[in-house]
PDB file of C-alpha atoms in Angstrom:
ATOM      1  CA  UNK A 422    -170.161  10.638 -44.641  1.00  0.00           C
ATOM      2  CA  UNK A 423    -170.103   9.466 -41.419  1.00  0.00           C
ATOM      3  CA  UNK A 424    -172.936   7.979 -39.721  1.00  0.00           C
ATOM      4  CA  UNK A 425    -173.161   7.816 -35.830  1.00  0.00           C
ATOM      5  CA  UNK A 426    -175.677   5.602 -33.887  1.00  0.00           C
ATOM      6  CA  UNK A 427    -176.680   6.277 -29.910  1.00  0.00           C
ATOM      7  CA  UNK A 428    -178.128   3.839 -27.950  1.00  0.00           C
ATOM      8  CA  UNK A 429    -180.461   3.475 -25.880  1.00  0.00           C
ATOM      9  CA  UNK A 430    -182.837   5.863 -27.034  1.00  0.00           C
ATOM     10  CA  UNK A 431    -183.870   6.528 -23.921  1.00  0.00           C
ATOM     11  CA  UNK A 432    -182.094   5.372 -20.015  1.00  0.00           C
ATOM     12  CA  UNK A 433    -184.511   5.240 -17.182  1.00  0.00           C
ATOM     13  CA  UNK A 434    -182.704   5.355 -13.924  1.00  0.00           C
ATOM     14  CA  UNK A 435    -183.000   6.750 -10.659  1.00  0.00           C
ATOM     15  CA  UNK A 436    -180.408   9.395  -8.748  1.00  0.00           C
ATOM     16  CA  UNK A 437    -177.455   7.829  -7.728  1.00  0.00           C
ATOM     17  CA  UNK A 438    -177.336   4.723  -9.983  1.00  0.00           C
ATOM     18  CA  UNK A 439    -174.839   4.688 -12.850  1.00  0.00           C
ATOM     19  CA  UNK A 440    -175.256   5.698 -16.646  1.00  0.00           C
ATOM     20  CA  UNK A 441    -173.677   4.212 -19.257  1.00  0.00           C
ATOM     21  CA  UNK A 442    -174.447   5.680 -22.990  1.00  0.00           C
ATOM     22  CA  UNK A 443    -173.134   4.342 -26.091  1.00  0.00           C
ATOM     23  CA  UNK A 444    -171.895   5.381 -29.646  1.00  0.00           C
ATOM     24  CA  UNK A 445    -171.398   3.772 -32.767  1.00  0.00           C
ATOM     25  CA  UNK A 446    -169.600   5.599 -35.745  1.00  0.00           C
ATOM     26  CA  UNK A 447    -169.887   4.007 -39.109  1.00  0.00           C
ATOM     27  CA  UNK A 448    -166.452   3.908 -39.997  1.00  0.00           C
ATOM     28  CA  UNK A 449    -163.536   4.619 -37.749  1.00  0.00           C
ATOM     29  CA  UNK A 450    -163.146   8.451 -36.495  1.00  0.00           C
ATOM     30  CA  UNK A 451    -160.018   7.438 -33.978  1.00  0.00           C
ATOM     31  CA  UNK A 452    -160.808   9.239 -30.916  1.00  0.00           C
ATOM     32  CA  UNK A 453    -162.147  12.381 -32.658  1.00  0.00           C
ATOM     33  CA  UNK A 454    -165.420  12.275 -30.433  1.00  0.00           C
ATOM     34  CA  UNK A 455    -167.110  14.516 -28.213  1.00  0.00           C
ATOM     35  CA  UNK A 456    -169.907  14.479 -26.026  1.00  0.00           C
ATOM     36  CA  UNK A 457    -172.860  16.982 -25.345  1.00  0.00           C
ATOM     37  CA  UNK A 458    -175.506  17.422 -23.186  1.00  0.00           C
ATOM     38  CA  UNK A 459    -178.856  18.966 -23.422  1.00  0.00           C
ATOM     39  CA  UNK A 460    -181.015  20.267 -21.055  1.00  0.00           C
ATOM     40  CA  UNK A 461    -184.572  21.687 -22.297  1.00  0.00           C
ATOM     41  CA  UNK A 462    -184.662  25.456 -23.604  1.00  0.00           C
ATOM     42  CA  UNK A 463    -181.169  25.076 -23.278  1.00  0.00           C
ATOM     43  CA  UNK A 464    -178.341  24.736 -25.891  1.00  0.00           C
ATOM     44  CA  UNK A 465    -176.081  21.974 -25.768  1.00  0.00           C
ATOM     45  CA  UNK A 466    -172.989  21.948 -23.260  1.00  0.00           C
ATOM     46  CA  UNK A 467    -169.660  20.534 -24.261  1.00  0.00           C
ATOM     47  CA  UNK A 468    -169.603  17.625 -21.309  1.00  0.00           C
ATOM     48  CA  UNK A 469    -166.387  15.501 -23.352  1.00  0.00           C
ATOM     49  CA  UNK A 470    -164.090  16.074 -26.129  1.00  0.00           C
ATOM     50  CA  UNK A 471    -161.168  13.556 -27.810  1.00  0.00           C
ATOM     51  CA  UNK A 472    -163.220  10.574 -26.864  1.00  0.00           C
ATOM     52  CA  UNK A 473    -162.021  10.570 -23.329  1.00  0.00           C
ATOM     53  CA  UNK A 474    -160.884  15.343 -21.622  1.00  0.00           C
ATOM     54  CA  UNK A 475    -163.208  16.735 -19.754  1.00  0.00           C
ATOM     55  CA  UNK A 476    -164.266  20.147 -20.964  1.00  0.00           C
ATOM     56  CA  UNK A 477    -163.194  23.144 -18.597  1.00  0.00           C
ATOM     57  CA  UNK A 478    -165.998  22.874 -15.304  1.00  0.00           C
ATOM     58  CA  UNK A 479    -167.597  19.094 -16.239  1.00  0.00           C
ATOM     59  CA  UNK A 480    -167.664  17.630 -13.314  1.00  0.00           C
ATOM     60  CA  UNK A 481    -165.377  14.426 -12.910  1.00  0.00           C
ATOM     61  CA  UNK A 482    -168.986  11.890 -12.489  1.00  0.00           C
ATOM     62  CA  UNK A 483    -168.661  12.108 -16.205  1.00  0.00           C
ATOM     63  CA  UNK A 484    -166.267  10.482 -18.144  1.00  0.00           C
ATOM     64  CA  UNK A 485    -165.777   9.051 -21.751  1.00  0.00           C
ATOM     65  CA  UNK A 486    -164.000   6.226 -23.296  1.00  0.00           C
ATOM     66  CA  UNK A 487    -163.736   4.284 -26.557  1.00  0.00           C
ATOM     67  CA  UNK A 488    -161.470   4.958 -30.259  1.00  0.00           C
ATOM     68  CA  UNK A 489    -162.321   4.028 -33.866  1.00  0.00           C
ATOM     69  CA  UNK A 490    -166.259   2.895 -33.893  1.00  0.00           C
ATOM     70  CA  UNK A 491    -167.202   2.452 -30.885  1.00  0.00           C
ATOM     71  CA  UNK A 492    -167.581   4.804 -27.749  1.00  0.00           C
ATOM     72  CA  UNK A 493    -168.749   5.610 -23.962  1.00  0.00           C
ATOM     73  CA  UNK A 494    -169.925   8.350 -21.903  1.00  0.00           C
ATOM     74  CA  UNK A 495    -170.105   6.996 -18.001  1.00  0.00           C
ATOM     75  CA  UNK A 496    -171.843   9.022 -15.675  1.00  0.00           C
ATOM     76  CA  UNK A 497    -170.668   7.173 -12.686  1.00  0.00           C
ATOM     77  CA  UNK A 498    -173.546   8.756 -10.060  1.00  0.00           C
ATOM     78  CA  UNK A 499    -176.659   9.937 -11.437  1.00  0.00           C
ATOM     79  CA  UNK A 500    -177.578  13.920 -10.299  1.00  0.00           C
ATOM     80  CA  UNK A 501    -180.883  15.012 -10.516  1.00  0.00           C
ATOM     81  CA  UNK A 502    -179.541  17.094 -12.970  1.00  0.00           C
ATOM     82  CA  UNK A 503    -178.298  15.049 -15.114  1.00  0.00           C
ATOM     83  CA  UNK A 504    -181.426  13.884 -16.412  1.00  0.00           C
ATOM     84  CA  UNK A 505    -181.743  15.105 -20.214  1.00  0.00           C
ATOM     85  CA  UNK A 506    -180.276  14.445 -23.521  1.00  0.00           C
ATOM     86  CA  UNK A 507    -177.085  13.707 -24.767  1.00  0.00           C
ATOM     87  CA  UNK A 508    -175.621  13.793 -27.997  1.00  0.00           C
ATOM     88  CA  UNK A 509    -172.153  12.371 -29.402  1.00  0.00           C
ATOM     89  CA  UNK A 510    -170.752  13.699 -32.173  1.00  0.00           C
ATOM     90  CA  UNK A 511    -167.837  14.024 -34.832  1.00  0.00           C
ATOM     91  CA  UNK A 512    -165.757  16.665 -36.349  1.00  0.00           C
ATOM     92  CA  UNK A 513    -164.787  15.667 -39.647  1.00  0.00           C
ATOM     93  CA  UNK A 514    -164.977  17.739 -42.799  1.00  0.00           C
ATOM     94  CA  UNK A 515    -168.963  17.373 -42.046  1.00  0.00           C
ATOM     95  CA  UNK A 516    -169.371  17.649 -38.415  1.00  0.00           C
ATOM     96  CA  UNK A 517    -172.101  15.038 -37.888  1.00  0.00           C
ATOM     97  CA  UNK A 518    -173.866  14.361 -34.460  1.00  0.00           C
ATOM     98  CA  UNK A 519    -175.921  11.412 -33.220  1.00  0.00           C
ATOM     99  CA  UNK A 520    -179.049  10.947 -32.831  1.00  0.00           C
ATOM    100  CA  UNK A 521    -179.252  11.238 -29.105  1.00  0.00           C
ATOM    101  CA  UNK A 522    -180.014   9.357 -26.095  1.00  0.00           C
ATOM    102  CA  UNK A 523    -182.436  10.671 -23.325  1.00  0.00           C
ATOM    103  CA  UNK A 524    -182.115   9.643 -20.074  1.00  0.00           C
ATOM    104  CA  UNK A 525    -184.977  10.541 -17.487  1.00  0.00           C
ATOM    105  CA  UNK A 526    -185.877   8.991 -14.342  1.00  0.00           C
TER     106      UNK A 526
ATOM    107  CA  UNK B1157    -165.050  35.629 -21.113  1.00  0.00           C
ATOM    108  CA  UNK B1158    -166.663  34.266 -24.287  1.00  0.00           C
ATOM    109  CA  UNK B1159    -169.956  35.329 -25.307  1.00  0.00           C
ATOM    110  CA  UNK B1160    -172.086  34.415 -29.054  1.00  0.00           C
ATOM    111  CA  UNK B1161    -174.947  36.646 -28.470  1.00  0.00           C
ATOM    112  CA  UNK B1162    -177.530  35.984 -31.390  1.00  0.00           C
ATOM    113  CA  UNK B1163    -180.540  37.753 -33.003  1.00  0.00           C
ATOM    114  CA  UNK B1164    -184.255  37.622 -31.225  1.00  0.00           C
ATOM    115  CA  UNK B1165    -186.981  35.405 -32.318  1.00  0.00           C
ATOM    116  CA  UNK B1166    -188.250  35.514 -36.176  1.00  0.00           C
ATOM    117  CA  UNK B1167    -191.319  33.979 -37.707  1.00  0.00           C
ATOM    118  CA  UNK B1168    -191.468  34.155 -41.728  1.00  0.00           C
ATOM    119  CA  UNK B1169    -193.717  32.946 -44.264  1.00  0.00           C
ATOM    120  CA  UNK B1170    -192.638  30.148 -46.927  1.00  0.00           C
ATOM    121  CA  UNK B1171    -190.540  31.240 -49.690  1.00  0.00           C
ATOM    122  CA  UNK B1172    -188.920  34.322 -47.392  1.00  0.00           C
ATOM    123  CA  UNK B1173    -185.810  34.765 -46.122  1.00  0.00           C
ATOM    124  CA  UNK B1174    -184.276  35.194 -42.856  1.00  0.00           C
ATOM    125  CA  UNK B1175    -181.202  36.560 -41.611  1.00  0.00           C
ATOM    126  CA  UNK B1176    -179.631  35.380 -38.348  1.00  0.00           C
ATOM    127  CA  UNK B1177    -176.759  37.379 -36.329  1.00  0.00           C
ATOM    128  CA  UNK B1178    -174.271  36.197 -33.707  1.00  0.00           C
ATOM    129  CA  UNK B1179    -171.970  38.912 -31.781  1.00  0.00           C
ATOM    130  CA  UNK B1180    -168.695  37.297 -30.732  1.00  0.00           C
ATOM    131  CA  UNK B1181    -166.807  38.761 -27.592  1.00  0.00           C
ATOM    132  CA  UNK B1182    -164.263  38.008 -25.043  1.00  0.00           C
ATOM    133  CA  UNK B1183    -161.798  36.452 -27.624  1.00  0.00           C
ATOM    134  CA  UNK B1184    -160.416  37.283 -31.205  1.00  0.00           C
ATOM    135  CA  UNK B1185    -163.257  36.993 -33.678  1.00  0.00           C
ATOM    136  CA  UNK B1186    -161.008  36.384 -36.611  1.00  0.00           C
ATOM    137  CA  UNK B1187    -158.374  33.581 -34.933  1.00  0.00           C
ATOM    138  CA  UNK B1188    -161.542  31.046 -35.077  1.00  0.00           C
ATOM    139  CA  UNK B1189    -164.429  29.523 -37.403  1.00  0.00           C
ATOM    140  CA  UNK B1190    -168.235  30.314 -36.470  1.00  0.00           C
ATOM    141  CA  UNK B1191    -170.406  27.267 -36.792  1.00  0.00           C
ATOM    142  CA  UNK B1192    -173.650  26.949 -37.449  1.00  0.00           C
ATOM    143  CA  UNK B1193    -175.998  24.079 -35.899  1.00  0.00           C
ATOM    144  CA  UNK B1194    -179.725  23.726 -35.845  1.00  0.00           C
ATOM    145  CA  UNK B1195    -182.591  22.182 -34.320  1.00  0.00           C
ATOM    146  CA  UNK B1196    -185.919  21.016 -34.950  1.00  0.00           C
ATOM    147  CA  UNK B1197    -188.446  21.090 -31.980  1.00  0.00           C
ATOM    148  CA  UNK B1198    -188.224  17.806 -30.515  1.00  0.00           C
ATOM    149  CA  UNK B1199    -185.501  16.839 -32.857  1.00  0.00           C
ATOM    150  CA  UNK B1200    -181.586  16.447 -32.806  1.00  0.00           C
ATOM    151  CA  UNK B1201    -178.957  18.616 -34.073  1.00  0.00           C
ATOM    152  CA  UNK B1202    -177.849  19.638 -37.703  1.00  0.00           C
ATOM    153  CA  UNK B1203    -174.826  21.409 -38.783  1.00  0.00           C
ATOM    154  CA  UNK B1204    -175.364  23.660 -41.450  1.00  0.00           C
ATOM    155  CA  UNK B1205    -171.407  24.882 -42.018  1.00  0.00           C
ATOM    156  CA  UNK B1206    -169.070  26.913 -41.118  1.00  0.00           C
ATOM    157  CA  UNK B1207    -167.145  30.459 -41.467  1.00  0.00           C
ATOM    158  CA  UNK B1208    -164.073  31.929 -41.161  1.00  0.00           C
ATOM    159  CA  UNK B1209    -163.942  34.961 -39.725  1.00  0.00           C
ATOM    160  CA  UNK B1210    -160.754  35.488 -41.186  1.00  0.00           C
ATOM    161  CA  UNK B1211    -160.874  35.031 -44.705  1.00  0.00           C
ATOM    162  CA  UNK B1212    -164.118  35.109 -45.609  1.00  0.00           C
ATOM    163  CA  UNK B1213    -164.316  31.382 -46.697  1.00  0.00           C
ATOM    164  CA  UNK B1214    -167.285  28.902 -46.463  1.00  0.00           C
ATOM    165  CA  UNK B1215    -168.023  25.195 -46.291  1.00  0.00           C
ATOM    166  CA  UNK B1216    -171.386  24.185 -46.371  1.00  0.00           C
ATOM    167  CA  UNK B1217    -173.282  21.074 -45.769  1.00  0.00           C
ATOM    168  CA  UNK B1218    -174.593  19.581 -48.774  1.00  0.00           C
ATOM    169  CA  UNK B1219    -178.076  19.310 -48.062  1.00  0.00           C
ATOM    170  CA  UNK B1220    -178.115  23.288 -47.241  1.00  0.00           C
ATOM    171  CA  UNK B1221    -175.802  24.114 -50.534  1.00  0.00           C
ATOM    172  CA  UNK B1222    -178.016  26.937 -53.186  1.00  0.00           C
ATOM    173  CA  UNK B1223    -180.194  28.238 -49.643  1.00  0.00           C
ATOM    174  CA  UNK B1224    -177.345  29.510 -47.153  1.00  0.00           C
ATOM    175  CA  UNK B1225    -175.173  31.904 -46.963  1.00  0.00           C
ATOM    176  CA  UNK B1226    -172.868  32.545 -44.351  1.00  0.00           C
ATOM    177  CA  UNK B1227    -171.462  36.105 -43.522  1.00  0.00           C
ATOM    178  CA  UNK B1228    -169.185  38.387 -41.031  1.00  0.00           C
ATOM    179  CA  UNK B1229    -168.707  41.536 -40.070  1.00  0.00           C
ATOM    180  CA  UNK B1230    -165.082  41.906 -38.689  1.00  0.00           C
ATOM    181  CA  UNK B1231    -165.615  46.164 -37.825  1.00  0.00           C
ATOM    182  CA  UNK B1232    -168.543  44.182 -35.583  1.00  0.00           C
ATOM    183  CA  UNK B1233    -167.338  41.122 -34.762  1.00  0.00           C
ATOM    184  CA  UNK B1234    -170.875  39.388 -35.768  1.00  0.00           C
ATOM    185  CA  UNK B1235    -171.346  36.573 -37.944  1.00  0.00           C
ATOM    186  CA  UNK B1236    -174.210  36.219 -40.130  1.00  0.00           C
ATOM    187  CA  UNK B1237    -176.430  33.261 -41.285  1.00  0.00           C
ATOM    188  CA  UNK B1238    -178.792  33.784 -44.284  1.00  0.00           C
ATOM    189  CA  UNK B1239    -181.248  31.413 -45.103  1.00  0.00           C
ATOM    190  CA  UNK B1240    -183.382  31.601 -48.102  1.00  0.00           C
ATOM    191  CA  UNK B1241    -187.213  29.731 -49.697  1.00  0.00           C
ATOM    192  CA  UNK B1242    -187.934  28.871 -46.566  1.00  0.00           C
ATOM    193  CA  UNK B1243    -190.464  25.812 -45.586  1.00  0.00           C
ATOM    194  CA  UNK B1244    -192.443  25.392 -42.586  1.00  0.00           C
ATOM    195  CA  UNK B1245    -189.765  22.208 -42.084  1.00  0.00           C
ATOM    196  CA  UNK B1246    -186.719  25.140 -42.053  1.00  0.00           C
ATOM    197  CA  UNK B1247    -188.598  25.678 -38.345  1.00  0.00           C
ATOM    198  CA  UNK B1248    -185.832  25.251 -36.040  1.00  0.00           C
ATOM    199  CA  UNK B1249    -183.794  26.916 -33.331  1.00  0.00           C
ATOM    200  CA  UNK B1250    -180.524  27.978 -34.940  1.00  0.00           C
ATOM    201  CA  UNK B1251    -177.123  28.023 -32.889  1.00  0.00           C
ATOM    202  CA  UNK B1252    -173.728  29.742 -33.985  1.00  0.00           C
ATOM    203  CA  UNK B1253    -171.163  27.725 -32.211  1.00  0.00           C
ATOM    204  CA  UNK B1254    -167.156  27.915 -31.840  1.00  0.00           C
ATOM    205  CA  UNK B1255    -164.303  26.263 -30.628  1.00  0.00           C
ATOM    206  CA  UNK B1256    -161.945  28.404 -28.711  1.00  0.00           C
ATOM    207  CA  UNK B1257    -160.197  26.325 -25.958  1.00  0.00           C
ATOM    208  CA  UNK B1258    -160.803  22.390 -27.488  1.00  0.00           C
ATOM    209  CA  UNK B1259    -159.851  20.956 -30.855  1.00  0.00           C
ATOM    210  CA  UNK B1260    -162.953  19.232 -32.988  1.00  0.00           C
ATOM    211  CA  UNK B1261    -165.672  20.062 -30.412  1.00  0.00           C
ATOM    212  CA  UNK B1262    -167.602  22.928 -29.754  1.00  0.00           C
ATOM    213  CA  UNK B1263    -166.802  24.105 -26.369  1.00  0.00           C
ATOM    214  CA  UNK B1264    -168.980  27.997 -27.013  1.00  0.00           C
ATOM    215  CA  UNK B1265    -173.022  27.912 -27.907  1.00  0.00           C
ATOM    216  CA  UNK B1266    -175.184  30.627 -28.602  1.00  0.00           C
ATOM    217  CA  UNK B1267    -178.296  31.203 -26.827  1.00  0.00           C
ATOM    218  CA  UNK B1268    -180.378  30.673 -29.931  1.00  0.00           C
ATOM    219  CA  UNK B1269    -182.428  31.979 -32.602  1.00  0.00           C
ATOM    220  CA  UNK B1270    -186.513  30.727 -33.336  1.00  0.00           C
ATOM    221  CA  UNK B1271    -186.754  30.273 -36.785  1.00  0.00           C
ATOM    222  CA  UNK B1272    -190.804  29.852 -37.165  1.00  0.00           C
ATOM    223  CA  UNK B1273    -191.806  29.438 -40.595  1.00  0.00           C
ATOM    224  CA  UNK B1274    -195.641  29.750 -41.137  1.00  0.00           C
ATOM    225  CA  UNK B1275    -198.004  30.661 -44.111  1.00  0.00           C
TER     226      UNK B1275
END
């Protein structure tokens, strides 16, 4: 199965500053990637799928790069509301997701 | 527009069972799989397996494999998620999840379902 790996755990940063969260698959998953994010009592939102589209309404701050083991998600301009969790994850034949990465001020 | 409308809260002892529903609208329930994805409190995500709508047909994770069961109702348009000898760490939030407009991502969440399992 495959195994993915987030870091960091947690990003402190202020408004305004860039984000840069990272991905790690254990073997290569081409760009079969997506991104989520969390916000708490809420369920996850779809933020980036194949690696690098933009789900329908994500605005374009966030953006995601990367193929075969290792991957991106760039949040160019920190929002206040951007500050909560995000997971990657893979669709194989056992969807798998990351751990996460939290990123608070 | 797209809706997965799931069951209220539930709180069962160990060794019960609990049954979880999820009412699809705003698209065609049998065209695509239901998910289903759950979370500890405090904890990351964990997908359990999937249905089709369609055909009946299951895939589930291995380390849920003998203790779910995934249904549907197509008259209803509701999926179902059955999960039995519970254990106070089967405590989650459960999500039914699709993908409707995206390939290999799931672009449609549930609200939710509390899971509490407590002697």
């Amino acid at each position: 199965d495959i195994v993915l790996t987030q870091s960091p755990g947690t990003l402190s940063l202020s408004p305004g500053k860039r984000a840069i969260l990272s991905c790690r698959a254990s073997q290569s998953i081409s760009s079969y990637l997506a991104w989520y994010q969390q916000q708490p009592g809420q369920a996850p939102r779809l933020l980036i799928y194949g690696a690098s589209s933009r789900a329908t309404g994500i605005p374009d701050r966030f953006s995601g790069s990367g193929s075969g083991t290792y991957f991106t998600l760039t949040i160019s301009r920190l929002e206040p509301e951007d500050f909560a969790v995000y997971y990657c994850q893979h669709y194989g034949s056992s969807p798998t997701f990351g751990p996460g990465t939290r990123v608070d001020i | 527009q797209v809706q997965l409308v799931q069951s209220g809260a539930e709180v069962k002892k160990p060794g019960a069972s609990v049954k979880v529903s999820c009412k699809a609208s705003g698209y065609t329930f049998t065209g695509y799989y239901i998910h289903w994805v759950r979370q500890a409190p405090g904890q990351g995500l964990e997908w359990m397996g999937w249905i089709n709508p369609n055909s009946g047909g299951t895939n589930y994770a291995h380390s849920f494999q003998g203790r779910v069961t995934m249904t549907r109702d197509t008259s209803m348009g509701t999926a179902y998620m059955e999960l039995s000898s519970l254990r106070s760490d089967d405590t989650a939030m459960y999500y039914c999840v699709t993908m409707i407009m995206v390939r290999r991502a799931f672009d449609f969440w549930g609200q939710g379902t509390m899971v509490t399992v407590s002697p």
